PDB file of C-alpha atoms in Angstrom:
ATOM      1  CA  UNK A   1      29.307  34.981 -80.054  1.00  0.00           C
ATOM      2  CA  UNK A   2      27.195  37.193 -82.270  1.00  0.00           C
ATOM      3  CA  UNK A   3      24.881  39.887 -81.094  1.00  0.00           C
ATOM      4  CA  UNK A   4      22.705  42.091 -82.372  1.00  0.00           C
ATOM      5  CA  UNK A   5      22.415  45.366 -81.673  1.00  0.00           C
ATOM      6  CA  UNK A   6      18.502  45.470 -80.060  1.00  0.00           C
ATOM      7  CA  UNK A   7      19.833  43.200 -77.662  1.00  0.00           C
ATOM      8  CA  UNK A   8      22.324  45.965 -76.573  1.00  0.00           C
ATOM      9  CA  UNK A   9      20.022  48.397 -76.272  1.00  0.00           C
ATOM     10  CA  UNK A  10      17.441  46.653 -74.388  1.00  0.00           C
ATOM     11  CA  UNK A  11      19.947  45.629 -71.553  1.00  0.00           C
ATOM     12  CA  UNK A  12      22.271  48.888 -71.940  1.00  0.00           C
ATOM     13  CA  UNK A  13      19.910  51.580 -70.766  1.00  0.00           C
ATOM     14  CA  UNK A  14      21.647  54.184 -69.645  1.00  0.00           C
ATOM     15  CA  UNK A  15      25.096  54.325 -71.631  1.00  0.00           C
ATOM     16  CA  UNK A  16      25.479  57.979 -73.937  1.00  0.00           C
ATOM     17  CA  UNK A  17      27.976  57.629 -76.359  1.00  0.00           C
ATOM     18  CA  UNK A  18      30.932  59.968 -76.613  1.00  0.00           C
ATOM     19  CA  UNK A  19      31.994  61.614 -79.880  1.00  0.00           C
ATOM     20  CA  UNK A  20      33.489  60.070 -82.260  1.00  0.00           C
ATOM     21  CA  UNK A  21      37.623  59.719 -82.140  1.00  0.00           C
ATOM     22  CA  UNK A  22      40.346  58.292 -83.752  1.00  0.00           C
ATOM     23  CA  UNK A  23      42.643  56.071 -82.128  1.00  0.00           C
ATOM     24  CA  UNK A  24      46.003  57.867 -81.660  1.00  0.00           C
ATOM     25  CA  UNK A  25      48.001  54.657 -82.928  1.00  0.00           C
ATOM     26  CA  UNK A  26      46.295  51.946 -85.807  1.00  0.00           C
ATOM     27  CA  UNK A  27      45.734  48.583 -84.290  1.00  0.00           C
ATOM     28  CA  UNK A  28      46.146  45.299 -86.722  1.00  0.00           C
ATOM     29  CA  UNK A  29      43.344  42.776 -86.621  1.00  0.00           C
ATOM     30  CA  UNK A  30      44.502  39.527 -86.310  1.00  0.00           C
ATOM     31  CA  UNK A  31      43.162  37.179 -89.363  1.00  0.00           C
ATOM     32  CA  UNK A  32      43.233  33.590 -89.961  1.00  0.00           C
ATOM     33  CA  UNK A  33      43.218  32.731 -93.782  1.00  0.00           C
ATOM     34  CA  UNK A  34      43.120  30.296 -96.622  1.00  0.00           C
ATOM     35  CA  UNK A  35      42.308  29.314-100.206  1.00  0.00           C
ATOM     36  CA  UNK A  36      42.016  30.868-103.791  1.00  0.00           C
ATOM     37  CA  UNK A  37      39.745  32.970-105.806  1.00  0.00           C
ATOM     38  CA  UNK A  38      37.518  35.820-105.027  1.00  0.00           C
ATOM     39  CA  UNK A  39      37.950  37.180-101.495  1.00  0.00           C
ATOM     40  CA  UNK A  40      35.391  37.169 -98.819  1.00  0.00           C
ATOM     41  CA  UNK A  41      36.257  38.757 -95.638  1.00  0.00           C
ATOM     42  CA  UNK A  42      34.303  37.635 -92.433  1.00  0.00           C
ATOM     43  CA  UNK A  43      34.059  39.896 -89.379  1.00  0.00           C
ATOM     44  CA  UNK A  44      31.486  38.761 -86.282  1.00  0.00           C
ATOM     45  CA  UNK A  45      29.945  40.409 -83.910  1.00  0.00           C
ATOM     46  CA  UNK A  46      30.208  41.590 -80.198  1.00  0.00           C
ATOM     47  CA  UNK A  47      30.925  38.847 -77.796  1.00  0.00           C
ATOM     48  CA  UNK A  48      32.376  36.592 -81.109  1.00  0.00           C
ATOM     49  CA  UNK A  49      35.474  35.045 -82.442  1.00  0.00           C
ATOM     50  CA  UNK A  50      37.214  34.819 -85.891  1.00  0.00           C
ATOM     51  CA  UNK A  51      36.831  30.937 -86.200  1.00  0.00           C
ATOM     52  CA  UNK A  52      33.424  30.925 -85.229  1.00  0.00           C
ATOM     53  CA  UNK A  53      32.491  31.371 -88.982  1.00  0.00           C
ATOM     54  CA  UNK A  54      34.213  28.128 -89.910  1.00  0.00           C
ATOM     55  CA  UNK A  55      31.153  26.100 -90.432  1.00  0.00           C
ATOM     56  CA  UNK A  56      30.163  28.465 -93.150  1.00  0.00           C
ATOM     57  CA  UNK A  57      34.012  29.175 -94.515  1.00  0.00           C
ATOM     58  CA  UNK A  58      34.187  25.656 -95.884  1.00  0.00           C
ATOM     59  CA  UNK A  59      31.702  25.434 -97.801  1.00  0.00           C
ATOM     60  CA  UNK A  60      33.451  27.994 -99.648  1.00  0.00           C
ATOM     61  CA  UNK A  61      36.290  27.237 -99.593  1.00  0.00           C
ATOM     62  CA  UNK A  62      36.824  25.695-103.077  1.00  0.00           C
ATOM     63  CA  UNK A  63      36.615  28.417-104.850  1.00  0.00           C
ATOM     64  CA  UNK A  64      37.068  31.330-102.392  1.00  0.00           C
ATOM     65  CA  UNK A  65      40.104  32.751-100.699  1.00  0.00           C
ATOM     66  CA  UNK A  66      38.722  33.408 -96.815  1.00  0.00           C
ATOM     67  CA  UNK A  67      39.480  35.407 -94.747  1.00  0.00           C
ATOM     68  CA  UNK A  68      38.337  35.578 -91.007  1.00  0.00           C
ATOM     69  CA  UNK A  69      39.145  38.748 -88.656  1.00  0.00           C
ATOM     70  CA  UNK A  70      38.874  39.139 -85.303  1.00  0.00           C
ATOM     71  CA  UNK A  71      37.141  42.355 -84.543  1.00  0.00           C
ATOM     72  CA  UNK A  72      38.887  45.013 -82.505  1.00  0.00           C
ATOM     73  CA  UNK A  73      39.417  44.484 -78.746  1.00  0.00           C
ATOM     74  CA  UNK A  74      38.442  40.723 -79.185  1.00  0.00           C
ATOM     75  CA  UNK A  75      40.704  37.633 -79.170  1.00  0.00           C
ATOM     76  CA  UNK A  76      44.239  38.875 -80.733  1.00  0.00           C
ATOM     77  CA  UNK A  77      43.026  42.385 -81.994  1.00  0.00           C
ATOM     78  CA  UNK A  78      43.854  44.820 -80.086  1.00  0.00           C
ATOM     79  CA  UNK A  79      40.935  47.656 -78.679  1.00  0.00           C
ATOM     80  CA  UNK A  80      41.801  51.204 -80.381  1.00  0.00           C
ATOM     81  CA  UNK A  81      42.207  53.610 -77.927  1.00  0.00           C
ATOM     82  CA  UNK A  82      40.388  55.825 -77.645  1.00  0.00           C
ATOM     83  CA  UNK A  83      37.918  53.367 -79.010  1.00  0.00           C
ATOM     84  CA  UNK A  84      35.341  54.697 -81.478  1.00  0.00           C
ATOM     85  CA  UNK A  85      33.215  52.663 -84.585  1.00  0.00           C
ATOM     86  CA  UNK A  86      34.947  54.986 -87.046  1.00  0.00           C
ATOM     87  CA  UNK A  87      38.531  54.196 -85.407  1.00  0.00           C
ATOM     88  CA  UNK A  88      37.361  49.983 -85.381  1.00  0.00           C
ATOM     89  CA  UNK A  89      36.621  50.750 -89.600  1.00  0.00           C
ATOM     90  CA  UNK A  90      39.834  51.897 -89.682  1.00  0.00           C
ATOM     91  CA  UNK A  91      41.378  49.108 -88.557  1.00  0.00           C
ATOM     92  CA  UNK A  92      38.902  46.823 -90.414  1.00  0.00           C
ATOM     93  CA  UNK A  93      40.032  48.771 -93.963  1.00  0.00           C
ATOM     94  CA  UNK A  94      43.842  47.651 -93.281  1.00  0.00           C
ATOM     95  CA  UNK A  95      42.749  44.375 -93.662  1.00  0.00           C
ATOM     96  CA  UNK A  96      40.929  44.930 -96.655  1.00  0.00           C
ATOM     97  CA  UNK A  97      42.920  47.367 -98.414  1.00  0.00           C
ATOM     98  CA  UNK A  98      45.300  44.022 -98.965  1.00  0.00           C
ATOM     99  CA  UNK A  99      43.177  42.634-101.504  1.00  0.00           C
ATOM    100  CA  UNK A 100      41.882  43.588-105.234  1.00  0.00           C
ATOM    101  CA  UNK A 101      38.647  45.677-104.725  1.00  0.00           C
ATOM    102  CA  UNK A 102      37.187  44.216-107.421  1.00  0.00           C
ATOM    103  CA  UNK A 103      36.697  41.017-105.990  1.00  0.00           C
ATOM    104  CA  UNK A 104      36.722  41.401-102.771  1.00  0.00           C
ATOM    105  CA  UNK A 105      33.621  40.563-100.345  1.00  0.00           C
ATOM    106  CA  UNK A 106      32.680  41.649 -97.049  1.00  0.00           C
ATOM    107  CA  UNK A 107      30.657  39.266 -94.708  1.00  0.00           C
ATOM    108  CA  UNK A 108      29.937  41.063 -91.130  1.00  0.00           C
ATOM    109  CA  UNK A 109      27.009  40.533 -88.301  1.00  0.00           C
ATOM    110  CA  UNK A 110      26.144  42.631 -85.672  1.00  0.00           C
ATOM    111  CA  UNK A 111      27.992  45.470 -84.582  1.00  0.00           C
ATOM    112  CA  UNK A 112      30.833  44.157 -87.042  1.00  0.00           C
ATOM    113  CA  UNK A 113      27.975  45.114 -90.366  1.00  0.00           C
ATOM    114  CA  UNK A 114      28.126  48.929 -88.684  1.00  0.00           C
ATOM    115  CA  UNK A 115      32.059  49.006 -88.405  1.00  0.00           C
ATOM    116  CA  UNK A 116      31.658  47.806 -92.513  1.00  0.00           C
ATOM    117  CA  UNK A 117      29.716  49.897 -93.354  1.00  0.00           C
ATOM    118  CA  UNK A 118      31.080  52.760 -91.766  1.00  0.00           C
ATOM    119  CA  UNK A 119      34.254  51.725 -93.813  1.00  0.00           C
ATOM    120  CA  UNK A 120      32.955  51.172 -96.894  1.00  0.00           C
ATOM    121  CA  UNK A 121      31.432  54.447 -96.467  1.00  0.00           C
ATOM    122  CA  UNK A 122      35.041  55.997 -96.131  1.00  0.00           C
ATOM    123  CA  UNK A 123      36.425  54.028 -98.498  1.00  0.00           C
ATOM    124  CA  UNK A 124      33.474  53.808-101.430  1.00  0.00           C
ATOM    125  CA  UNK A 125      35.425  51.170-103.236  1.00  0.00           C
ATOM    126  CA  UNK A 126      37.068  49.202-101.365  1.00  0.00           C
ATOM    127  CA  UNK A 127      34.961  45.843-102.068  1.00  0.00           C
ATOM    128  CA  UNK A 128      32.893  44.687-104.679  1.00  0.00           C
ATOM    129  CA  UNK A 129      29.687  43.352-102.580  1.00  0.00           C
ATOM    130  CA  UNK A 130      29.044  43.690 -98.634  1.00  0.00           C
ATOM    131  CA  UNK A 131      26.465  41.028 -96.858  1.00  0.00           C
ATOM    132  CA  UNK A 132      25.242  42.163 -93.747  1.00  0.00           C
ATOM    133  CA  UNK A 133      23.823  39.293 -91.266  1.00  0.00           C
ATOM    134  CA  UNK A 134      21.319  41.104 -88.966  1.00  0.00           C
ATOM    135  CA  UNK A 135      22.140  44.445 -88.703  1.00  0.00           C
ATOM    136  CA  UNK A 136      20.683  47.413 -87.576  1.00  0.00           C
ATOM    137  CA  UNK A 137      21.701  50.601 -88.695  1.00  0.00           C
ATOM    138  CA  UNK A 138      20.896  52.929 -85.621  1.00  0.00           C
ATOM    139  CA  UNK A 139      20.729  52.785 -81.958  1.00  0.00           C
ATOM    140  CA  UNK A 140      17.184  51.535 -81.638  1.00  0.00           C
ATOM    141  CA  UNK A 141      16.866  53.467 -77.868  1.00  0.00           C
ATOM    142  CA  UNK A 142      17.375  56.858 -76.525  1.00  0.00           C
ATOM    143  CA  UNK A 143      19.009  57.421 -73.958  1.00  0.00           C
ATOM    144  CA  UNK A 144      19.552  60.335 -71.526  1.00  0.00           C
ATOM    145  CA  UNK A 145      21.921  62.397 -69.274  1.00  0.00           C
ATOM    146  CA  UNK A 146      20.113  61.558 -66.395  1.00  0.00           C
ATOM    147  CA  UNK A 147      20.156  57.593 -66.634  1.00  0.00           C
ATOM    148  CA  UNK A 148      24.004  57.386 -67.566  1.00  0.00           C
ATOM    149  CA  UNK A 149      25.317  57.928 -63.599  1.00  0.00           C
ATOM    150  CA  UNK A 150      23.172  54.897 -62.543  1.00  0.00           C
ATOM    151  CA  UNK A 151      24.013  52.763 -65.023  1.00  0.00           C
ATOM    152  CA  UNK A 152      27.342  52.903 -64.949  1.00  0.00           C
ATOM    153  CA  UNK A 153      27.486  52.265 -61.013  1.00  0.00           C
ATOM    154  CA  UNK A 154      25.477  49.004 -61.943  1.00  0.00           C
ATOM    155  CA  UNK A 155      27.984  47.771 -64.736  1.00  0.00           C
ATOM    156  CA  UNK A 156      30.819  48.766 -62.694  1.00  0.00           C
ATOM    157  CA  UNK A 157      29.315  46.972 -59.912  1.00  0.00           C
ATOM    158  CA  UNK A 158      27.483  44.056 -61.226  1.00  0.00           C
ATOM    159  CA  UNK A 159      29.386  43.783 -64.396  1.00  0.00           C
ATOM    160  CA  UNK A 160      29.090  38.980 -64.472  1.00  0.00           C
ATOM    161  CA  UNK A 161      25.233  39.605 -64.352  1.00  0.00           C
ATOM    162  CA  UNK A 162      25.160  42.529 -67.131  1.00  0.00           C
ATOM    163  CA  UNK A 163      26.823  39.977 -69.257  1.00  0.00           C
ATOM    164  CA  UNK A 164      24.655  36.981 -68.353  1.00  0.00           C
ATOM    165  CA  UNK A 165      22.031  39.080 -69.580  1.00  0.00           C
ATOM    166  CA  UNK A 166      23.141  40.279 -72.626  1.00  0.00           C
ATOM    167  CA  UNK A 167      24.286  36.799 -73.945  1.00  0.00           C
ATOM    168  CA  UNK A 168      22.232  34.138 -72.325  1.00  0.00           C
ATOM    169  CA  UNK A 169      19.582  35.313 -73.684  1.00  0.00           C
ATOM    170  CA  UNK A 170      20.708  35.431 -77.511  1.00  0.00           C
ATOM    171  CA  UNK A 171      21.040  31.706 -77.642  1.00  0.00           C
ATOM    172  CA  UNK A 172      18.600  29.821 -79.551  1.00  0.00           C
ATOM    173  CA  UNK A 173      17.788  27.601 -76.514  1.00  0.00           C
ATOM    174  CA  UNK A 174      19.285  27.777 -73.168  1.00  0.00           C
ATOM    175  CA  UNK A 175      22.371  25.443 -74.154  1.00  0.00           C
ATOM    176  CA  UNK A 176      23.639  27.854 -76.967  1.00  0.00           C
ATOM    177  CA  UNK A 177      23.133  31.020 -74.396  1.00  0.00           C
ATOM    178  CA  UNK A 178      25.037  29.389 -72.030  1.00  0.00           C
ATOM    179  CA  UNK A 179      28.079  28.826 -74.466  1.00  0.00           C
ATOM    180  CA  UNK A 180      27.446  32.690 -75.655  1.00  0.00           C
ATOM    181  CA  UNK A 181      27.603  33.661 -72.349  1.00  0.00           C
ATOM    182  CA  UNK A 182      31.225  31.773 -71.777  1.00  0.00           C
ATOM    183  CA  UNK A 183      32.292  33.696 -75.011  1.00  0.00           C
ATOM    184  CA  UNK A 184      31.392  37.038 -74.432  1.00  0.00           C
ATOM    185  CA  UNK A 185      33.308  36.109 -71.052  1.00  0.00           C
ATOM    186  CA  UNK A 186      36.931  35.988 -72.697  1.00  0.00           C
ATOM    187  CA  UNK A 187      36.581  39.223 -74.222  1.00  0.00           C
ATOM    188  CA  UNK A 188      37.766  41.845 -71.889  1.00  0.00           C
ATOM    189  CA  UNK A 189      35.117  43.876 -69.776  1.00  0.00           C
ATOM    190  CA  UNK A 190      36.968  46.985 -70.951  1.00  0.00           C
ATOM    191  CA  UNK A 191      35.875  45.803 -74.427  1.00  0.00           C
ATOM    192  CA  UNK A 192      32.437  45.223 -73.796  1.00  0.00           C
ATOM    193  CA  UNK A 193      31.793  48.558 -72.366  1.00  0.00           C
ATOM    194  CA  UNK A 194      33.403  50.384 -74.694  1.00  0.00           C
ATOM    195  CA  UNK A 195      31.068  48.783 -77.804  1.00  0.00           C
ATOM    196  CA  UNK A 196      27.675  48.970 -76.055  1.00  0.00           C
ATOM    197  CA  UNK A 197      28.434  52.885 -75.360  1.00  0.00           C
ATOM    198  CA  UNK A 198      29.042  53.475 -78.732  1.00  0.00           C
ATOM    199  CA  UNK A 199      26.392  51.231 -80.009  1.00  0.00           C
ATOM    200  CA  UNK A 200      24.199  53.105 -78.112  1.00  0.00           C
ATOM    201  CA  UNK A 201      24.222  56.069 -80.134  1.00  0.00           C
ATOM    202  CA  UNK A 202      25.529  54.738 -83.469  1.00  0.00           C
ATOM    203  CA  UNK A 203      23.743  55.974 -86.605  1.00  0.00           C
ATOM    204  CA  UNK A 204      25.367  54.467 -90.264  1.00  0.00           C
ATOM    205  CA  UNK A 205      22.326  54.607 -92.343  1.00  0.00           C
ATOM    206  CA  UNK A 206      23.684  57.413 -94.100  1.00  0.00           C
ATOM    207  CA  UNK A 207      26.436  54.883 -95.738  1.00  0.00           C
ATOM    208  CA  UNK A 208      23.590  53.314 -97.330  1.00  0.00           C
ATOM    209  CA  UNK A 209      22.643  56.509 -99.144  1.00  0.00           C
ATOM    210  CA  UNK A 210      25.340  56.566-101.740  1.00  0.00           C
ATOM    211  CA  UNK A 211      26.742  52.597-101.110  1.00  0.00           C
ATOM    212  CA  UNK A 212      29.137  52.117-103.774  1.00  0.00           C
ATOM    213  CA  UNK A 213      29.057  47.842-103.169  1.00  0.00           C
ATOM    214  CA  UNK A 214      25.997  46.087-103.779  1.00  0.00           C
ATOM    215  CA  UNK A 215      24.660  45.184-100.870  1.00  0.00           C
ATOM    216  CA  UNK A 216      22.346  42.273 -99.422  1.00  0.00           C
ATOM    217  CA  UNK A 217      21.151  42.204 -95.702  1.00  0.00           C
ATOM    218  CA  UNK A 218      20.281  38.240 -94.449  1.00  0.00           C
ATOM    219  CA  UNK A 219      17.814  37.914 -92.039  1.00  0.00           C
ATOM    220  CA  UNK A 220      17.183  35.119 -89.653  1.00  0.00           C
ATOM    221  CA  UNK A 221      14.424  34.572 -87.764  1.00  0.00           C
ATOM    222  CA  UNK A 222      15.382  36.432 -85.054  1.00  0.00           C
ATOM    223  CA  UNK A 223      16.102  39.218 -86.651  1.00  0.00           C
ATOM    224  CA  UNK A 224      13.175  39.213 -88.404  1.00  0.00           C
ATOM    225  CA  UNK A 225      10.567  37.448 -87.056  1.00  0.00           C
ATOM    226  CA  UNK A 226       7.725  35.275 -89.125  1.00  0.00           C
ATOM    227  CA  UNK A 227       4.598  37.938 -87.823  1.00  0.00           C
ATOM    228  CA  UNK A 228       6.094  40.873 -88.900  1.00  0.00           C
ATOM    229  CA  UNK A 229       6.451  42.161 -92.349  1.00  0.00           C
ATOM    230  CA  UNK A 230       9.468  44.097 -93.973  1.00  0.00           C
ATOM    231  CA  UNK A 231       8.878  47.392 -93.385  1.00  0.00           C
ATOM    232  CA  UNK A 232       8.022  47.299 -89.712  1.00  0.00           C
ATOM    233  CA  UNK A 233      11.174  45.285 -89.166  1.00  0.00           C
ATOM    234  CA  UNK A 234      12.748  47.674 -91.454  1.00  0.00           C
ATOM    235  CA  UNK A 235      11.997  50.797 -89.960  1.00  0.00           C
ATOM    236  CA  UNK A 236      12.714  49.389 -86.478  1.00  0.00           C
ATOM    237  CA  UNK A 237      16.080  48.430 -87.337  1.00  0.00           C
ATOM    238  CA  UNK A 238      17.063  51.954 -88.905  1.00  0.00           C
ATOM    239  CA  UNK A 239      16.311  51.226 -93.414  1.00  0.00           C
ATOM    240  CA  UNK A 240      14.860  54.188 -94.256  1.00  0.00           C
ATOM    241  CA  UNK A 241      14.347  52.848 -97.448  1.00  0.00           C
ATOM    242  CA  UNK A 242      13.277  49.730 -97.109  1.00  0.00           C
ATOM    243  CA  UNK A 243      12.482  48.948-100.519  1.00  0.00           C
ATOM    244  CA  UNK A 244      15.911  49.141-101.496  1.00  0.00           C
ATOM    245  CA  UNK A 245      17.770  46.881 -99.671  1.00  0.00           C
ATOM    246  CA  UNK A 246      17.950  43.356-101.162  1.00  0.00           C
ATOM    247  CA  UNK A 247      17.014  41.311 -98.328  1.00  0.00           C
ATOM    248  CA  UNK A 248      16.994  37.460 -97.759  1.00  0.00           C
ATOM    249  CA  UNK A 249      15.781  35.255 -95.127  1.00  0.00           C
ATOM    250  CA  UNK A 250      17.045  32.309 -93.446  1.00  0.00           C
ATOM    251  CA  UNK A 251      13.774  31.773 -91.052  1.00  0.00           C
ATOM    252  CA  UNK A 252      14.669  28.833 -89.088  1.00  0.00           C
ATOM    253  CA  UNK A 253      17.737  30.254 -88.008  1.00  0.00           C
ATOM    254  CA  UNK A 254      18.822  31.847 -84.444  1.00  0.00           C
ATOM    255  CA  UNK A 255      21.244  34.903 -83.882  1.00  0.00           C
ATOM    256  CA  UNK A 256      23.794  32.644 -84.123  1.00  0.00           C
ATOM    257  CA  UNK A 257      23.508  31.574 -88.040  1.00  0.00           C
ATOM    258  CA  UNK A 258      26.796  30.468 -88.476  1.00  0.00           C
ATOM    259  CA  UNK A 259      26.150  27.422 -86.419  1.00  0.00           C
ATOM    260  CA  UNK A 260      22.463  26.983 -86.756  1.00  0.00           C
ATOM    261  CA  UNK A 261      21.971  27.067 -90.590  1.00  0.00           C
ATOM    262  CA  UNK A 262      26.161  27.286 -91.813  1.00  0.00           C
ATOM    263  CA  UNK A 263      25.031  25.527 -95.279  1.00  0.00           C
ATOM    264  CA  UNK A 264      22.384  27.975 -95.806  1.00  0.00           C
ATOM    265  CA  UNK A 265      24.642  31.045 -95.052  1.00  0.00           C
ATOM    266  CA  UNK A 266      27.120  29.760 -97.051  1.00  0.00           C
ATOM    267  CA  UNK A 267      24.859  29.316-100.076  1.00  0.00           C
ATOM    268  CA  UNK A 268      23.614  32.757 -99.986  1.00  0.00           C
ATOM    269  CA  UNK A 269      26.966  34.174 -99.743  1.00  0.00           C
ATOM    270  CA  UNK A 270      28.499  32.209-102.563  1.00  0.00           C
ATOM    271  CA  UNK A 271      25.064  33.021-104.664  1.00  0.00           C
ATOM    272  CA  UNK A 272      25.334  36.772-104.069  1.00  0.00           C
ATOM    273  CA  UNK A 273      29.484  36.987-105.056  1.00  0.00           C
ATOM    274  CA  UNK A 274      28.495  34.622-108.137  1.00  0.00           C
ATOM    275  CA  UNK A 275      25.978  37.438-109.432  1.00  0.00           C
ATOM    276  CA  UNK A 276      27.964  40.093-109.058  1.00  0.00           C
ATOM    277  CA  UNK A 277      30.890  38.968-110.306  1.00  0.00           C
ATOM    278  CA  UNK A 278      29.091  38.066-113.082  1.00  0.00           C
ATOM    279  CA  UNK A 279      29.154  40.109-116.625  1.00  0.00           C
ATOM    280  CA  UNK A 280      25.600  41.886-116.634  1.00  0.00           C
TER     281      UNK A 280
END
């Protein structure tokens, strides 16, 4: 389902991640979508699926037009090749450049809040507000030459247990990381790989220098757990400035918000396009 990039890094030791490139042909994201009004665009995480944000797309969708994506190399979107975060954002900003700017909203967890904001960084107006559901901006692990040989004989090798890891233990109790686990296992190992080497290395804070869309980051309590404060979550996770991200919280929530709290997601989200579609 949904994972967050500490996770990555804490299992994915000894991946560098290559330069940046641009895949030599655009891929088209697959999208599922419905209803009228304001657009809000929802794009998961690594391991996830478009229709996994239904429990919080109908709570929205009186007055919303939705619009769920699969992210690139998972279910019908195809991987870019050569992969790369800024090639994913490219694919990503086909979808959105479909729909009026100025009431458009962007909804992304994970490794899907870096491809957005790597494309709204491209593409300064492409959407009116961007929510990003537990995302850190940079690689929160270095990593060197010298442990990239080893680890990729152990992936290669032992790639069902490198999962397991990863997922299993993202789940709110052992139930939920056994269904993330059998998730993350339809999306192709190719796929996988590919994502946790970039991750590895990734760095968008700059997009949040000059961020055209207002922005709000949602926290669960996973994320952001109830001992620490802001700005030691903050600078862990790659804010440089923490005081100026809006942030809110949904505490009793896992990883996986979109099933734990939906209502609560959904309620934020609507909130936050409300007041800034509003005349200030």
């Amino acid at each position: 389902m949904l994972l967050a990039i500490p996770a990555v890094a804490l299992l994915a030791r000894a991946l560098l991640a290559p330069p940046p490139l641009i895949a030599d042909t655009p891929v088209t994201l697959e999208t599922t979508e419905f209803g009228h009004g304001p657009t809000i665009v929802f794009l998961h995480g690594l391991g996830g699926a478009r229709m996994g944000w239904m429990p919080v797309a109908r709570p929205l969708l009186a007055g919303h037009r939705i619009v769920l994506v699969d992210l690139p190399g998972h279910g019908e979107s195809p991987l870019p090749d050569p992969f790369s975060i800024e090639a994913a954002a490219a694919a990503l900003d086909a979808v959105l450049a479909r729909f009026a700017p100025d009431s458009t909203f962007l909804v992304a967890q994970g490794v899907g809040g870096i491809i957005a904001l790597k494309d709204v960084q491209a593409h300064p107006g492409r959407v009116k507000g961007l929510v990003l559901v537990d995302v850190a901006v940079k690689s929160t692990l270095p990593v060197t030459d010298q442990e990239k040989p080893q680890f990729l004989s152990f992936i290669d090798q032992n790639y069902d247990a490198f999962l397991k890891m990863m997922f299993v233990r993202m789940g709110r109790d052992s139930a939920q990381g056994v269904a993330l686990h059998a998730q993350a296992a339809q999306v192709p190992p190719a796929t996988i790989k590919a994502y946790v080497r970039a991750l590895l290395s990734v760095d968008a804070s700059s997009a949040l220098k000059e961020l055209e869309p207002r922005l709000v980051l949602i926290a669960t309590g996973r994320f952001w757990p109830a001992d620490k404060d802001w700005p030691t979550v903050a600078k862990l996770m790659g804010y440089d400035d923490p005081g100026a991200i809006a942030v809110e919280r949904i505490v009793s929530s896992g990883l996986v918000v979109a099933k734990d709290q939906p209502d609560s997601l959904a309620a934020l989200v609507s909130r936050f396009a409300a007041t800034t579609l509003s005349p200030r």
